[in-house]
Each structure stands twice: as structure tokens, then as C-alpha cells.
Amino acid sequence: MPFRQPDQGHLQGTGEKGIDWLGDFKPETVSIAIDADRLYQLLREHQLYVQDFSCADESSKACVRRLLLALLNRPG
């Protein structure tokens, strides 16, 4: 799973409940747009993994390919 569930500990003792964003609706996929620099940061910090998403168009695939090559060439 690319994203962890939010820590509900900060809500304990306040009487508040976490938000059920999806309710009973569980989609197969969700389409989003994300800034390439932010995508690079998420991939670099292992907060998002390439196997967890796919690209909808050729220009996005080319951009992700460049980002991944940049990550591979980055000094340790």
C-alpha cells in the first residue's frame, strides 16, 4: 500500500472520529494529477512505489521514466 492509514491517536480523547472518505464506495482505480517534482520526492523517500500506479498517457510515461532514471543515477 503506497500510503499509510492516518494515525488516529491524535483524535483520542477529543471525542472526534476519523473520516470515512469512501464510505461504501470502493473504486478499482482513481485518476489524479501530481506535480513531477512532488512525484520524484515521494518516490525518492519511498512513500510511493512505482508498482502502485500506472500512467494514462505517453507523456506521463516518459516523465516517470526520466524521474526513475534520475533516481537511479542519484548518488547514495
PDB file of C-alpha atoms in Angstrom:
ATOM      1  CA  MET A   1       0.000   0.000   0.000  1.00  0.00           C
ATOM      2  CA  PRO A   2       1.575   3.294  -1.010  1.00  0.00           C
ATOM      3  CA  PHE A   3       0.035   5.393   1.741  1.00  0.00           C
ATOM      4  CA  ARG A   4      -0.380   4.502   5.361  1.00  0.00           C
ATOM      5  CA  GLN A   5      -3.613   4.992   7.230  1.00  0.00           C
ATOM      6  CA  PRO A   6      -3.524   8.260   9.196  1.00  0.00           C
ATOM      7  CA  ASP A   7      -2.629   7.880  12.842  1.00  0.00           C
ATOM      8  CA  GLN A   8      -5.910   8.232  14.705  1.00  0.00           C
ATOM      9  CA  GLY A   9      -4.036   8.666  18.007  1.00  0.00           C
ATOM     10  CA  HIS A  10      -4.253  12.432  17.752  1.00  0.00           C
ATOM     11  CA  LEU A  11      -8.058  12.115  17.892  1.00  0.00           C
ATOM     12  CA  GLN A  12      -8.153  10.044  21.078  1.00  0.00           C
ATOM     13  CA  GLY A  13      -9.731  11.844  23.964  1.00  0.00           C
ATOM     14  CA  THR A  14     -11.272  14.525  21.753  1.00  0.00           C
ATOM     15  CA  GLY A  15     -14.462  12.619  21.030  1.00  0.00           C
ATOM     16  CA  GLU A  16     -13.822  13.019  17.297  1.00  0.00           C
ATOM     17  CA  LYS A  17     -13.908  10.133  14.862  1.00  0.00           C
ATOM     18  CA  GLY A  18     -11.811   9.588  11.762  1.00  0.00           C
ATOM     19  CA  ILE A  19     -13.372  10.447   8.433  1.00  0.00           C
ATOM     20  CA  ASP A  20     -14.528   7.591   6.223  1.00  0.00           C
ATOM     21  CA  TRP A  21     -13.682   9.246   2.903  1.00  0.00           C
ATOM     22  CA  LEU A  22     -15.020   6.468   0.672  1.00  0.00           C
ATOM     23  CA  GLY A  23     -17.989   5.211   2.657  1.00  0.00           C
ATOM     24  CA  ASP A  24     -19.288   2.079   0.947  1.00  0.00           C
ATOM     25  CA  PHE A  25     -17.810   3.123  -2.418  1.00  0.00           C
ATOM     26  CA  LYS A  26     -14.535   1.314  -3.138  1.00  0.00           C
ATOM     27  CA  PRO A  27     -13.298   2.217  -6.638  1.00  0.00           C
ATOM     28  CA  GLU A  28     -10.936  -0.018  -8.590  1.00  0.00           C
ATOM     29  CA  THR A  29      -8.781   2.955  -9.614  1.00  0.00           C
ATOM     30  CA  VAL A  30      -8.597   6.697  -9.074  1.00  0.00           C
ATOM     31  CA  SER A  31      -7.125   9.124 -11.588  1.00  0.00           C
ATOM     32  CA  ILE A  32      -5.117  12.034 -10.203  1.00  0.00           C
ATOM     33  CA  ALA A  33      -2.603  14.588 -11.408  1.00  0.00           C
ATOM     34  CA  ILE A  34       0.562  15.285  -9.415  1.00  0.00           C
ATOM     35  CA  ASP A  35       3.445  17.667  -9.889  1.00  0.00           C
ATOM     36  CA  ALA A  36       6.517  15.863 -11.273  1.00  0.00           C
ATOM     37  CA  ASP A  37       8.760  17.293  -8.547  1.00  0.00           C
ATOM     38  CA  ARG A  38       6.411  16.011  -5.846  1.00  0.00           C
ATOM     39  CA  LEU A  39       6.216  12.594  -7.518  1.00  0.00           C
ATOM     40  CA  TYR A  40      10.014  12.469  -7.581  1.00  0.00           C
ATOM     41  CA  GLN A  41      10.122  13.339  -3.870  1.00  0.00           C
ATOM     42  CA  LEU A  42       7.549  10.660  -2.964  1.00  0.00           C
ATOM     43  CA  LEU A  43       9.442   8.025  -4.946  1.00  0.00           C
ATOM     44  CA  ARG A  44      12.814   9.107  -3.522  1.00  0.00           C
ATOM     45  CA  GLU A  45      11.528   8.963   0.055  1.00  0.00           C
ATOM     46  CA  HIS A  46       9.875   5.541  -0.504  1.00  0.00           C
ATOM     47  CA  GLN A  47       6.434   6.954   0.285  1.00  0.00           C
ATOM     48  CA  LEU A  48       5.107   5.870  -3.107  1.00  0.00           C
ATOM     49  CA  TYR A  49       6.249   2.933  -5.201  1.00  0.00           C
ATOM     50  CA  VAL A  50       6.215   2.694  -8.967  1.00  0.00           C
ATOM     51  CA  GLN A  51       4.334  -0.613  -8.902  1.00  0.00           C
ATOM     52  CA  ASP A  52       1.457   1.157  -7.129  1.00  0.00           C
ATOM     53  CA  PHE A  53       0.475   3.350 -10.068  1.00  0.00           C
ATOM     54  CA  SER A  54       0.287   3.456 -13.848  1.00  0.00           C
ATOM     55  CA  CYS A  55       0.432   6.255 -16.389  1.00  0.00           C
ATOM     56  CA  ALA A  56      -2.560   7.107 -18.542  1.00  0.00           C
ATOM     57  CA  ASP A  57      -0.689   8.687 -21.447  1.00  0.00           C
ATOM     58  CA  GLU A  58       2.656   8.549 -23.241  1.00  0.00           C
ATOM     59  CA  SER A  59       3.919  11.912 -21.974  1.00  0.00           C
ATOM     60  CA  SER A  60       3.314  10.804 -18.365  1.00  0.00           C
ATOM     61  CA  LYS A  61       5.133   7.526 -19.035  1.00  0.00           C
ATOM     62  CA  ALA A  62       8.095   9.442 -20.470  1.00  0.00           C
ATOM     63  CA  CYS A  63       8.152  11.779 -17.464  1.00  0.00           C
ATOM     64  CA  VAL A  64       8.054   8.896 -14.967  1.00  0.00           C
ATOM     65  CA  ARG A  65      10.777   7.113 -16.930  1.00  0.00           C
ATOM     66  CA  ARG A  66      13.001  10.219 -16.624  1.00  0.00           C
ATOM     67  CA  LEU A  67      12.236  10.503 -12.904  1.00  0.00           C
ATOM     68  CA  LEU A  68      13.169   6.866 -12.324  1.00  0.00           C
ATOM     69  CA  LEU A  69      16.404   7.243 -14.275  1.00  0.00           C
ATOM     70  CA  ALA A  70      17.228  10.322 -12.194  1.00  0.00           C
ATOM     71  CA  LEU A  71      16.624   8.294  -9.012  1.00  0.00           C
ATOM     72  CA  LEU A  72      18.895   5.508 -10.249  1.00  0.00           C
ATOM     73  CA  ASN A  73      21.669   7.957 -11.092  1.00  0.00           C
ATOM     74  CA  ARG A  74      21.405   9.833  -7.803  1.00  0.00           C
ATOM     75  CA  PRO A  75      24.430   9.487  -5.507  1.00  0.00           C
ATOM     76  CA  GLY A  76      23.844   7.237  -2.483  1.00  0.00           C
TER      77      GLY A  76
END
